[in-house]
Coordinates of C-alpha atoms in Angstrom, one line a residue:
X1493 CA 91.6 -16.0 -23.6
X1494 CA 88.5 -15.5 -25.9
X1495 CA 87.6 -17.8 -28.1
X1496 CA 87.1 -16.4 -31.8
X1497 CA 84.6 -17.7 -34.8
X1498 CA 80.8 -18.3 -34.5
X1499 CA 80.6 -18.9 -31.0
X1500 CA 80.7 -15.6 -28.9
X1501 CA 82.9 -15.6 -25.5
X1502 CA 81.6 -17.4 -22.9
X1503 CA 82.0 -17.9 -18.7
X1504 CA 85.4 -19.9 -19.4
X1505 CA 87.0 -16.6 -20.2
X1506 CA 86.6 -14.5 -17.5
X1507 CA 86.7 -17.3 -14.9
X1508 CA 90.0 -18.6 -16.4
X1509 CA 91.1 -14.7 -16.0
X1510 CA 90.5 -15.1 -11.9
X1511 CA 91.3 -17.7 -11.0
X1512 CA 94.1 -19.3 -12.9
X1513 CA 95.4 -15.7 -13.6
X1514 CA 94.7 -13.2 -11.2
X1515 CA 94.7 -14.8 -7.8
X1516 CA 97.8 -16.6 -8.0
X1517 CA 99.6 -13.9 -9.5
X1518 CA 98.7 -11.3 -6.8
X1519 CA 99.6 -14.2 -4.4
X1520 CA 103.1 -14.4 -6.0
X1521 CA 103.7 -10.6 -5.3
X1522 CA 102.5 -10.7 -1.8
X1523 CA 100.0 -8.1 -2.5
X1524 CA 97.2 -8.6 -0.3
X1525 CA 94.7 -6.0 -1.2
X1526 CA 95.1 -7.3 -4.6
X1527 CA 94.3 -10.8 -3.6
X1528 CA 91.6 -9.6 -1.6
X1529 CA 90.1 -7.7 -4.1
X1530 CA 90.0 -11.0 -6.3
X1531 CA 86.9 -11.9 -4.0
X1532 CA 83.4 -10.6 -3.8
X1533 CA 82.8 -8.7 -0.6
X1534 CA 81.1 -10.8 1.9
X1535 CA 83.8 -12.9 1.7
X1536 CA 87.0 -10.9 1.9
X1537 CA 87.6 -10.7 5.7
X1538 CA 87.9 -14.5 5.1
X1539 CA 90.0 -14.2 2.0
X1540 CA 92.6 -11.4 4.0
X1541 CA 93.0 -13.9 7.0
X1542 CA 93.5 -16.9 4.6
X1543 CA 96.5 -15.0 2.7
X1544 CA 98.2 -14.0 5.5
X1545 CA 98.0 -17.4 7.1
X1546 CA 99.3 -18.4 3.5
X1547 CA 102.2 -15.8 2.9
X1548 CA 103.1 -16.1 7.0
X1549 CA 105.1 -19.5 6.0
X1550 CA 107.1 -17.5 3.9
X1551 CA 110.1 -15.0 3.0
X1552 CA 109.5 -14.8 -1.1
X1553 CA 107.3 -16.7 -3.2
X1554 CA 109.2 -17.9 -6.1
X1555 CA 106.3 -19.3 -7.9
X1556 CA 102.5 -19.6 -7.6
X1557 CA 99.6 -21.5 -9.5
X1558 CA 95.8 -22.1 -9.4
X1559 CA 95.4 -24.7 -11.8
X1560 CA 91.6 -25.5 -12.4
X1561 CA 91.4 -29.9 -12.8
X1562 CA 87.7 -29.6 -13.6
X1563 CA 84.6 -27.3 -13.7
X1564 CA 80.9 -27.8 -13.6
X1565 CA 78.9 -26.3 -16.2
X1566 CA 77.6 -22.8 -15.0
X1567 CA 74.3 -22.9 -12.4
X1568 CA 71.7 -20.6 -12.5
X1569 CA 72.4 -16.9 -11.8
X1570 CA 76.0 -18.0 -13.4
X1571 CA 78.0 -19.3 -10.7
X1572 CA 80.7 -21.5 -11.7
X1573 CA 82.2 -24.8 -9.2
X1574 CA 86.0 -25.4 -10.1
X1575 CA 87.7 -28.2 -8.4
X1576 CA 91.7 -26.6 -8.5
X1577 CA 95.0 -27.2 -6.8
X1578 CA 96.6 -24.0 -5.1
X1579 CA 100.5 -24.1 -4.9
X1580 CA 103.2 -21.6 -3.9
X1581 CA 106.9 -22.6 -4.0
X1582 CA 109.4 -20.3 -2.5
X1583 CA 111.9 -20.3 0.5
X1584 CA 110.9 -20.2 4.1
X1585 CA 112.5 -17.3 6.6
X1586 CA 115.4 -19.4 7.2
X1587 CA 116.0 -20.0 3.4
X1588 CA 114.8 -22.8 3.3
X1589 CA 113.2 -24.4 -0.1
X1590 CA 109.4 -24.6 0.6
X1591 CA 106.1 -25.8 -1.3
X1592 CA 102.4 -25.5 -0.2
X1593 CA 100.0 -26.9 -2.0
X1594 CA 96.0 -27.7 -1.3
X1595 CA 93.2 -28.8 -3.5
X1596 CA 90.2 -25.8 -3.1
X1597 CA 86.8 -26.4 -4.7
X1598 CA 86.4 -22.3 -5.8
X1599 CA 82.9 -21.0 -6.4
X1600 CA 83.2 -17.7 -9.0
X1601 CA 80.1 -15.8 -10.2
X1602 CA 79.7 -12.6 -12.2
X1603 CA 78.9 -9.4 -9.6
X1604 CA 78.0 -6.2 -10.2
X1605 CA 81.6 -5.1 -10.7
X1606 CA 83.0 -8.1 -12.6
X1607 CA 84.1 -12.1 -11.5
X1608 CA 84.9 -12.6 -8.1
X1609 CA 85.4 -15.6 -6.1
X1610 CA 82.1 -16.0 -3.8
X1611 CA 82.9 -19.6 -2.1
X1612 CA 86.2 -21.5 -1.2
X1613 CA 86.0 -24.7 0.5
X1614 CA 89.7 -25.7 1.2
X1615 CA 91.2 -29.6 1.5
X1616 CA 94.1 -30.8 3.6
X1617 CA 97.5 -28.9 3.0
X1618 CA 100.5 -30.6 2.3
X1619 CA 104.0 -28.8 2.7
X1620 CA 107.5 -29.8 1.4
X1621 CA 110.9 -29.0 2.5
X1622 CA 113.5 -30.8 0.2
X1623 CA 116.4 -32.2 2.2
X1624 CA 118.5 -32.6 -1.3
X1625 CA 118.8 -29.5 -3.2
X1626 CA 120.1 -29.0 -6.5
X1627 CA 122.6 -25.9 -7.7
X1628 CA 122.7 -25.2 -11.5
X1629 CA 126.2 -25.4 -12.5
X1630 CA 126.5 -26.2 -16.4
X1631 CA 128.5 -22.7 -17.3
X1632 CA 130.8 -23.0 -14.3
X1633 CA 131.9 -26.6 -14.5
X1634 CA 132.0 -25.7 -19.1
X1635 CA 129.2 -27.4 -19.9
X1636 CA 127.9 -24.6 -22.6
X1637 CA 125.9 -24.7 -26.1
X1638 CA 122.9 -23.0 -27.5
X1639 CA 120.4 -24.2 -29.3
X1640 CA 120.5 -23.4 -33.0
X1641 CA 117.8 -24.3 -35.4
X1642 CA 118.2 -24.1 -39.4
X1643 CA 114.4 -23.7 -39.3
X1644 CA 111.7 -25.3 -41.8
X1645 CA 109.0 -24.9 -44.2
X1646 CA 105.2 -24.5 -42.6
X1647 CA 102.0 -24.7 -44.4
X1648 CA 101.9 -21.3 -45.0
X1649 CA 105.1 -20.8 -47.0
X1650 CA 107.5 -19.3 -43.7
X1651 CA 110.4 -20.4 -42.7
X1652 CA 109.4 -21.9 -38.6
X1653 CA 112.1 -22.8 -35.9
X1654 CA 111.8 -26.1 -34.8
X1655 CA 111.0 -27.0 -31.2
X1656 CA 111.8 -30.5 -31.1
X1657 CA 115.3 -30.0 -31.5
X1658 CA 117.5 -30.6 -28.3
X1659 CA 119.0 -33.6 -26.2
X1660 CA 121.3 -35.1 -24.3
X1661 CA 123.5 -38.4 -24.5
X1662 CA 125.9 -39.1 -22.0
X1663 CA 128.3 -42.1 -21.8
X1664 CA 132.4 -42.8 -21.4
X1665 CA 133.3 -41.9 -24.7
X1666 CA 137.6 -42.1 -24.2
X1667 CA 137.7 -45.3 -21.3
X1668 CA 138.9 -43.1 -18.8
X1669 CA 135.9 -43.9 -16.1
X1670 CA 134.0 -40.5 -15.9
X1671 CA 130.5 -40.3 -18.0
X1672 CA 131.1 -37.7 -20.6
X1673 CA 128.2 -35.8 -22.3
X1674 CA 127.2 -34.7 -26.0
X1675 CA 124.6 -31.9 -26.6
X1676 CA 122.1 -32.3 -29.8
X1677 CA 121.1 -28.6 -30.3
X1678 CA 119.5 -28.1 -33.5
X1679 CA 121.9 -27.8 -36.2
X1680 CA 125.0 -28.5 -34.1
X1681 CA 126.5 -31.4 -32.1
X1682 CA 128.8 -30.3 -28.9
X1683 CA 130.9 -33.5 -27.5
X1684 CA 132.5 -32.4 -23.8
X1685 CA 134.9 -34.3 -22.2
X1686 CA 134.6 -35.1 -18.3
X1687 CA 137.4 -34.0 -16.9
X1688 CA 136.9 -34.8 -12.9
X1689 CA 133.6 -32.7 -13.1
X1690 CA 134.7 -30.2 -14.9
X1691 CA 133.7 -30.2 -19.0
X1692 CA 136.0 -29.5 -22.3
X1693 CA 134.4 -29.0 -25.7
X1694 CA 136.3 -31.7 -27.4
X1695 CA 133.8 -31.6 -30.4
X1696 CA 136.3 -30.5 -33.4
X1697 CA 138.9 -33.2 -32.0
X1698 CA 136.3 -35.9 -31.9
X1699 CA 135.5 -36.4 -35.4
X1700 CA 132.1 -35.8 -34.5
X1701 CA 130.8 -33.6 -37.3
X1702 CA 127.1 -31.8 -38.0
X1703 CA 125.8 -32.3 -41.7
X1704 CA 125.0 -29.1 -43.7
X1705 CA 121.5 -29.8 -43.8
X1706 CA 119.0 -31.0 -41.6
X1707 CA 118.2 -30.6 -37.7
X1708 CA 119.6 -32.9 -34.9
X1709 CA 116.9 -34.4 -33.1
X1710 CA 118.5 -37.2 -30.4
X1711 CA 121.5 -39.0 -29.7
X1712 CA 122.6 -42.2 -28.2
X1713 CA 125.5 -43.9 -27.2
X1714 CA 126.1 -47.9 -27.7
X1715 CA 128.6 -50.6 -28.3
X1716 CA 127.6 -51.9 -31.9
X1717 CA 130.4 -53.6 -32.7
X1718 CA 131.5 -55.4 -29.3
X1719 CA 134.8 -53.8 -28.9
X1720 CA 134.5 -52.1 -25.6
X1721 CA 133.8 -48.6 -26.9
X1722 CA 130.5 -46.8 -26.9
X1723 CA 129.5 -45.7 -30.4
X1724 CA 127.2 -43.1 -31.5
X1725 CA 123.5 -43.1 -33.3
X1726 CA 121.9 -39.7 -33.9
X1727 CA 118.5 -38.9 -35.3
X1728 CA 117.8 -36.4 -37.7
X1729 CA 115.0 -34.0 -39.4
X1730 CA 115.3 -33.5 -43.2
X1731 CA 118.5 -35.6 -43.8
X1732 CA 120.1 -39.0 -43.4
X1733 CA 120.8 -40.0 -39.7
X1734 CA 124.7 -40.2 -38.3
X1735 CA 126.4 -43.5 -37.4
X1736 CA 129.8 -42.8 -35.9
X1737 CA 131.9 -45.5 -34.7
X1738 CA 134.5 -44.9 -31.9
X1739 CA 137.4 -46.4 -32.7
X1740 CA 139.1 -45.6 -29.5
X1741 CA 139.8 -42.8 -26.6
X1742 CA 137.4 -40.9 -27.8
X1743 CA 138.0 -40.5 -31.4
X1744 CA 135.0 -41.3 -34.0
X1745 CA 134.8 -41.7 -37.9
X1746 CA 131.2 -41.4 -39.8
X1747 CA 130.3 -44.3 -41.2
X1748 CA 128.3 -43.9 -44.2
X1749 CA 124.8 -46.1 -44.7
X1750 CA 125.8 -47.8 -47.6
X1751 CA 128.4 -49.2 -45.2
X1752 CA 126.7 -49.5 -42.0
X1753 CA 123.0 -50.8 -43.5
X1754 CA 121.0 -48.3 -42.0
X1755 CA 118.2 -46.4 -43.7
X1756 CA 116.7 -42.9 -43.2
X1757 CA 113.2 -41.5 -42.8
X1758 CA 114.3 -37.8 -42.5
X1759 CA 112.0 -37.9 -39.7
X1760 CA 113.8 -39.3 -36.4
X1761 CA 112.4 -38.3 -32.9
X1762 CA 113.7 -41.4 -30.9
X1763 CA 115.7 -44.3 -30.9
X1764 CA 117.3 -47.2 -28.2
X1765 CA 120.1 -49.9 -28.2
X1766 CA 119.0 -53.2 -27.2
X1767 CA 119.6 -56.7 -27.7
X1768 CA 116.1 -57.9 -28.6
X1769 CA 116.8 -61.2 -29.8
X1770 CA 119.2 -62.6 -26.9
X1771 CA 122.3 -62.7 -29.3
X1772 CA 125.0 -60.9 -28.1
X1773 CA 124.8 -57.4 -29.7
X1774 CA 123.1 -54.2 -29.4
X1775 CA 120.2 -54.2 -32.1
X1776 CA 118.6 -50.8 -33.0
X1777 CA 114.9 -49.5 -32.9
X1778 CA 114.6 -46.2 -34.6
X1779 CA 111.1 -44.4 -34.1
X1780 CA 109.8 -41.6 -36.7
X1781 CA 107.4 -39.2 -37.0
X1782 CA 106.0 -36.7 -39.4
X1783 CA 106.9 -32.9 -39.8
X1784 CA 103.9 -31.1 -38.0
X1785 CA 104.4 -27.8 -39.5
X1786 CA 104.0 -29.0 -42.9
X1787 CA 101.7 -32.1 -42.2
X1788 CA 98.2 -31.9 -40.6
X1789 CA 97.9 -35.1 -38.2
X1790 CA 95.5 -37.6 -39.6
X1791 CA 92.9 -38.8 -38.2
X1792 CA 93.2 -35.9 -35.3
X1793 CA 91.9 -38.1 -32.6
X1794 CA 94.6 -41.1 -33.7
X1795 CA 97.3 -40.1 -36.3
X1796 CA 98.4 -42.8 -38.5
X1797 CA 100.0 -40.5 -41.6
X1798 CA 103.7 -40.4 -40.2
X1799 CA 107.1 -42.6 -41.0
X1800 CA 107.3 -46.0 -40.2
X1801 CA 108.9 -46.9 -37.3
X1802 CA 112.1 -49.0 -38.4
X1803 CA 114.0 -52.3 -36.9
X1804 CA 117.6 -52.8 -37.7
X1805 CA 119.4 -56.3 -36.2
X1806 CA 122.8 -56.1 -35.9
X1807 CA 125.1 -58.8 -37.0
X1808 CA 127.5 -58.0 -34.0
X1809 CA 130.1 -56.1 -36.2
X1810 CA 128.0 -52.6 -36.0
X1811 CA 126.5 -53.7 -39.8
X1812 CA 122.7 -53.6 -39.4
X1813 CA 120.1 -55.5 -41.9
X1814 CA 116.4 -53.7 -42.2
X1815 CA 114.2 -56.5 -40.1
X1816 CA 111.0 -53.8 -39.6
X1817 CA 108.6 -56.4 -41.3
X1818 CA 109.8 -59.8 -40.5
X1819 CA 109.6 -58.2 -36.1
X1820 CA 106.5 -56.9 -36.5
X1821 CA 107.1 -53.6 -36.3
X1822 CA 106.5 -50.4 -39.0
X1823 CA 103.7 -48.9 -36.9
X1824 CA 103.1 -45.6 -38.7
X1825 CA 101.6 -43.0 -35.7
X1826 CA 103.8 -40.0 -35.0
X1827 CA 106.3 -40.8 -32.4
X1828 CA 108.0 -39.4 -29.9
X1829 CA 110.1 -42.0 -27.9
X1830 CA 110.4 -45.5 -26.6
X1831 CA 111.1 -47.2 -23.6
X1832 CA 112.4 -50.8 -23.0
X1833 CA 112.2 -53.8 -20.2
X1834 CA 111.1 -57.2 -19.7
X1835 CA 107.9 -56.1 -18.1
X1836 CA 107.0 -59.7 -17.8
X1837 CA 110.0 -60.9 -16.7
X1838 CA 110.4 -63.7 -19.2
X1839 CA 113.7 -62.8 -20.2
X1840 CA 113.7 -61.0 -23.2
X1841 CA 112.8 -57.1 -23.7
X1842 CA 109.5 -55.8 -24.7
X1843 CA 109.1 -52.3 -26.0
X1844 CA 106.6 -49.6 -25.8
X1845 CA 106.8 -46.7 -28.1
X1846 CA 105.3 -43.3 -27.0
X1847 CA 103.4 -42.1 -29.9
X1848 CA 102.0 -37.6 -30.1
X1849 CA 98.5 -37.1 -31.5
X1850 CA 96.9 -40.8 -30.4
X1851 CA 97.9 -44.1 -28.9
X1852 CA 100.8 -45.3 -27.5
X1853 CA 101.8 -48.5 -28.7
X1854 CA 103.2 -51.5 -26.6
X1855 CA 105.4 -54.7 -28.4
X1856 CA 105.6 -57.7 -26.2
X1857 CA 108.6 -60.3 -27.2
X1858 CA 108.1 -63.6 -28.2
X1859 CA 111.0 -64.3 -27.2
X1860 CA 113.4 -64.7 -30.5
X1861 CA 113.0 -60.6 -31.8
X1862 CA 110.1 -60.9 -32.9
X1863 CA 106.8 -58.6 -31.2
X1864 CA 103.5 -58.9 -30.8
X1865 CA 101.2 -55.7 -30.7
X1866 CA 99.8 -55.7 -27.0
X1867 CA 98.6 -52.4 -26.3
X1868 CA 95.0 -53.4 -25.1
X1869 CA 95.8 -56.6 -23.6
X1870 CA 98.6 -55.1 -21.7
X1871 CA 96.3 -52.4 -20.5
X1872 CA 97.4 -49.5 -22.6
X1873 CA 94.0 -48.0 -23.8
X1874 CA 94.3 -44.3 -23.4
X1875 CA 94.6 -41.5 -26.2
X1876 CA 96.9 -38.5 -25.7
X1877 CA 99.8 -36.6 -26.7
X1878 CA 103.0 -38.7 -25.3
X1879 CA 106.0 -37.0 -25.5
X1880 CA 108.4 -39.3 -23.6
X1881 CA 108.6 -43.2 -21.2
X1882 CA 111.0 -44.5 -19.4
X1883 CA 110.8 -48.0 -17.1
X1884 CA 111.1 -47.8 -13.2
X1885 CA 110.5 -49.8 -10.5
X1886 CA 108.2 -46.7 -8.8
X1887 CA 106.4 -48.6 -5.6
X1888 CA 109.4 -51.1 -4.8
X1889 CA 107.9 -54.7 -5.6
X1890 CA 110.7 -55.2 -7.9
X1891 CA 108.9 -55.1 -11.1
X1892 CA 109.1 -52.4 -13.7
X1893 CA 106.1 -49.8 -13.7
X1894 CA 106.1 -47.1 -16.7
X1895 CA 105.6 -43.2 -16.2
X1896 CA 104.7 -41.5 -19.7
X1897 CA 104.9 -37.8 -20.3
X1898 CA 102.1 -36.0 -21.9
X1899 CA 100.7 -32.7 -22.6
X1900 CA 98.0 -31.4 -19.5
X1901 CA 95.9 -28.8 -20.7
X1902 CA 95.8 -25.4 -18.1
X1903 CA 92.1 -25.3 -19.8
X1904 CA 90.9 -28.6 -20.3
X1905 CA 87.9 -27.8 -18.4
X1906 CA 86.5 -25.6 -20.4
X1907 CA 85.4 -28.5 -22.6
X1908 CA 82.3 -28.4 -20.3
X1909 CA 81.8 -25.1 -20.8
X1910 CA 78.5 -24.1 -22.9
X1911 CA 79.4 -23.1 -26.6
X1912 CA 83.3 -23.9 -26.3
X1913 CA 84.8 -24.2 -29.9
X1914 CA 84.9 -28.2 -30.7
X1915 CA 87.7 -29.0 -32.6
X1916 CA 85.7 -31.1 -34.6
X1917 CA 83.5 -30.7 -37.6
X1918 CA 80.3 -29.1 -36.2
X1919 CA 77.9 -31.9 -37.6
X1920 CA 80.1 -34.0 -35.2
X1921 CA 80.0 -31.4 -32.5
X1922 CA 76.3 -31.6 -33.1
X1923 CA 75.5 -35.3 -33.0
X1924 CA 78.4 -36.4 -30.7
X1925 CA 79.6 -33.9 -28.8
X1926 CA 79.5 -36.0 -25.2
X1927 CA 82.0 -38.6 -27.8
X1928 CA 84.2 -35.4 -28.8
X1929 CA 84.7 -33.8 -25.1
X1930 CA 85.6 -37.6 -23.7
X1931 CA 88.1 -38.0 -26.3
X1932 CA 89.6 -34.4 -26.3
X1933 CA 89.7 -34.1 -22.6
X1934 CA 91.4 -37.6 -22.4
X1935 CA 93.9 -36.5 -25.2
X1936 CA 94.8 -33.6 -22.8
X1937 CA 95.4 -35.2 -19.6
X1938 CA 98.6 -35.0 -19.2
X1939 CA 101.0 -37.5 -17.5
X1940 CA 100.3 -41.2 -16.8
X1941 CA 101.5 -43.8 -14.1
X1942 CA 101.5 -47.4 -15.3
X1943 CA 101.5 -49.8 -12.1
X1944 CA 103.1 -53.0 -13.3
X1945 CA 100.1 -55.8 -11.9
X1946 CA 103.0 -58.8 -12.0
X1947 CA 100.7 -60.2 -14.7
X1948 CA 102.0 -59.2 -18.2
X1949 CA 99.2 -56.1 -17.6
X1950 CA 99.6 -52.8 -16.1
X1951 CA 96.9 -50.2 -14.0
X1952 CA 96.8 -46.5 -14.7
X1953 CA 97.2 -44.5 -11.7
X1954 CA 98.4 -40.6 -12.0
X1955 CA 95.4 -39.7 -10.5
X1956 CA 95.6 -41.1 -7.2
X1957 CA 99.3 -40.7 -7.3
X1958 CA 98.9 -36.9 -8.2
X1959 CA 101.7 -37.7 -10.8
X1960 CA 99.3 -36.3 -14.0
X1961 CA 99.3 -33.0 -14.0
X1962 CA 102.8 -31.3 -14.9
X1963 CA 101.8 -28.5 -17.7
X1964 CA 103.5 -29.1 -20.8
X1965 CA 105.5 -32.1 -19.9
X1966 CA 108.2 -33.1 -22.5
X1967 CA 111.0 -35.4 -21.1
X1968 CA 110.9 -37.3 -17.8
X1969 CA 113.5 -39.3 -16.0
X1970 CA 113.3 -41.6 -13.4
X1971 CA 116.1 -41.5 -10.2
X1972 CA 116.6 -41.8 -6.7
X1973 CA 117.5 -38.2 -6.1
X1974 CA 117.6 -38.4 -2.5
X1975 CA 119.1 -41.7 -2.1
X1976 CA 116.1 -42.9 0.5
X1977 CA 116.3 -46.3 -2.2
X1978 CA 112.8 -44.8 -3.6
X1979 CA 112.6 -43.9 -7.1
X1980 CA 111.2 -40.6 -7.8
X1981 CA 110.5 -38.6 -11.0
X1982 CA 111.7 -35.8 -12.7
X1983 CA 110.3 -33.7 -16.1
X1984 CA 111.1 -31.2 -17.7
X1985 CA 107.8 -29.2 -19.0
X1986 CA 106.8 -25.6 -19.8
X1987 CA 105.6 -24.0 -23.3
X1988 CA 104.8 -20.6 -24.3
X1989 CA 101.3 -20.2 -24.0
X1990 CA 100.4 -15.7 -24.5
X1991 CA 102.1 -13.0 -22.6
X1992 CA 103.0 -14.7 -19.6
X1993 CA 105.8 -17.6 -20.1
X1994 CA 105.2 -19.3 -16.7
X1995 CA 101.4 -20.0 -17.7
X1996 CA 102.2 -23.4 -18.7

């Protein structure tokens, strides 16, 4: 990684090479000359017992990482501290599923032959062995679709695939008990019936159809109109969004907006069902954002140049009536998703709406629809690039705590690197860089844990909970995948980041 313009290369790139590159891939291949040589030499007889103590545990490593949290600035003679958390997952000799993991405080300098690692000074080890373990089964059980984007404009006149493109909804479409599941991939919908776990594309049966134009971005299913049947809201890119009402085993007809009172952005990322005003039927928030490849995010630091998020009450027969102003909402950051609960436990469902490029925003419910903005007094103060929220109960004191998804940067640390690139204007950079690092490195944390105080407020905790740090972290869920009645957490992350696709 170099870093290109007026500022030359500096220690971050070579470090970053080692440590979060070299070791754990030589560590990964069970080569332990190359892991050796990763370290200078008075060190290495060290360095050869540690990796066989390491790689003793087990049959294949599946997976390593060295990710580097933090990094002092470089000491005299150029010796570099990183604080870092080593991790291998693999399987064990008797097959078992297995994960090691240990936070190291790694000492690199420059030597007469290159970086090598001069100082370790290991923590505690922690080791996993999942009792529940999953098997992928989608193509065997028919559950089949590949993502297909139309593509769009970017800033520089080429035609871009989108990434945002793909999701999930699953609900009992035809009444017959089992959960059935409809893929959103790009510029296709796939409905598949559940047929005693195994899946039939019943898409061209359903009535379910995919405009000509546009990208699907989300779907949801909901009762709109009270008559037993789950109904169906997707989000779209570049084109009107879908209503389609079911109007019975299974069987949908598009209703059109002039009929169903609904109005388009061309910009939908997220969306949820809920009765926010305690009257019997499912209202509907619908949360926009901008197109990032033809829109530049503005300010940076807190983006406010997107869509307005809308509000649609529903008058119980699936006919919605545009109540954005009159509830208080219309907030006009980029967003990603929302999540809903009575947090306070007042009866009636607040909101919070995960926002990309700034804050997150939280509504708290008077009580009769209407919200008030919260976000500080609630507790919500941090910047960062949310991509997705979801409600839990995650300590078991029956009250619901909030885990938000966010992009973690693999190099955040070089922010304290001397003559890293800002991105900022370089009278800024000059003046207030200490201001520009805080904000950037908070804007790349990553993942955070909101702890529910029983108050109306909530604390941040991902550090202590170890719950921040997941890459690239797009979509997170919240379940009791073991059924020990704890709730755990599950994200899906990654993002092509150079040559090698497993650096993020």
């Amino acid at each position: 990684m170099h870093f290109v313009g007026r500022n030359p290369p500096h220690r971050g790139d070579p470090l970053n090479q080692l440590v979060h590159s070299e070791y754990p891939k030589a560590l990964r291949a069970g080569d332990l000359e190359r892991v050796v040589a990763c370290f200078a030499p008075p060190l290495r007889d060290w360095a050869r017992r540690d990796t066989e103590a390491l790689l003793a545990g087990f049959a294949r490593v599946d997976r390593s990482r060295c990710v580097i949290h933090n990094a002092d600035p470089p000491a005299k003679g150029g010796s570099v501290l990183t604080r870092c958390e080593l991790r291998l997952d693999g399987v064990d000799k008797d097959g078992v599923a297995r994960t090691w993991q240990q936070e190291r405080q790694i000492t690199a300098a420059p030597v007469a032959d290159g970086w090598r690692i001069t100082a370790v000074e290991a923590g505690p080890a922690t080791e996993e062995r999942p009792g529940v373990r999953f098997v992928e089964e989608a193509a065997a059980r028919g559950l089949v679709a590949t993502n297909h984007s139309r593509k769009t404009l970017n800033r520089a006149g080429e035609m871009q695939i989108n990434l945002g493109t793909s999701g999930v909804a699953v609900g009992d479409v035809d009444g017959d008990g089992d959960d059935d599941v409809l893929l959103v991939s790009g510029d296709r919908l796939r409905l598949f019936r559940n047929d005693g776990g195994k899946f039939v594309d019943v898409t061209d049966a359903s009535g379910i159809v995919t405009p000509p134009k546009g990208e699907c971005r989300c779907a949801y299913f909901g009762d709109l109109d009270n008559d037993g049947d789950q109904d169906l809201f997707v989000g779209m890119l570049a084109t009107d969004n879908l209503l389609f009402r079911n109007l019975g085993g299974g069987k949908f007809q598009l209703v059109p907006q002039s009929e169903s009172g609904l109005r388009s952005s061309g910009h939908t990322s997220s969306a949820c069902f809920a009765d926010f005003d305690r009257d019997g039927d499912l209202d509907l928030v619908i949360v926009n954002g901008n197109n990032m490849y033809l829109v530049v995010p503005d300010p940076p630091q807190d983006a406010t140049n997107a869509h307005p998020n809308q509000f649609f009450r529903n008058d119980g027969t699936g006919h919605f009536r545009d109540a954005t102003a009159e509830v208080g909402l219309g907030d006009t950051r980029w967003g990603l998703a929302c999540a809903v609960s009575d947090i306070d436990r007042d009866g009636d469902l607040d909101l919070f709406i995960a926002n990309d490029v700034g804050a997150d925003v939280f509504y708290r419910n008077r009580g009769d629809g209407t919200f008030e903005n919260a976000t500080a007094a609630a507790g919500f103060r941090f910047h960062g690039s949310s991509m997705s929220a979801e409600f839990a109960d995650l300590n078991g004191d029956g009250w619901p705590d909030l885990y938000v998804s966010g992009m973690a940067s693999n190099s955040r640390w070089m922010l304290n690197m001397p003559g890293f690139p800002l991105p900022a204007p370089a009278v800024l950079t000059f003046l207030f860089r200490n201001r520009v690092v805080a904000r950037v490195w908070e804007m790349f944390h990553g993942n955070r844990l909101y702890l529910n105080r029983r108050d109306g407020t909530f604390e941040e905790v991902s550090i202590p909970t170890r719950t921040y740090w997941l890459g690239w972290a797009w979509a997170s869920i919240c379940l009791d995948y073991d059924n020990d009645t704890n709730t755990d957490i599950y994200t899906a992350n990654g993002m092509w980041t150079g040559e090698n696709p497993k650096d993020c």
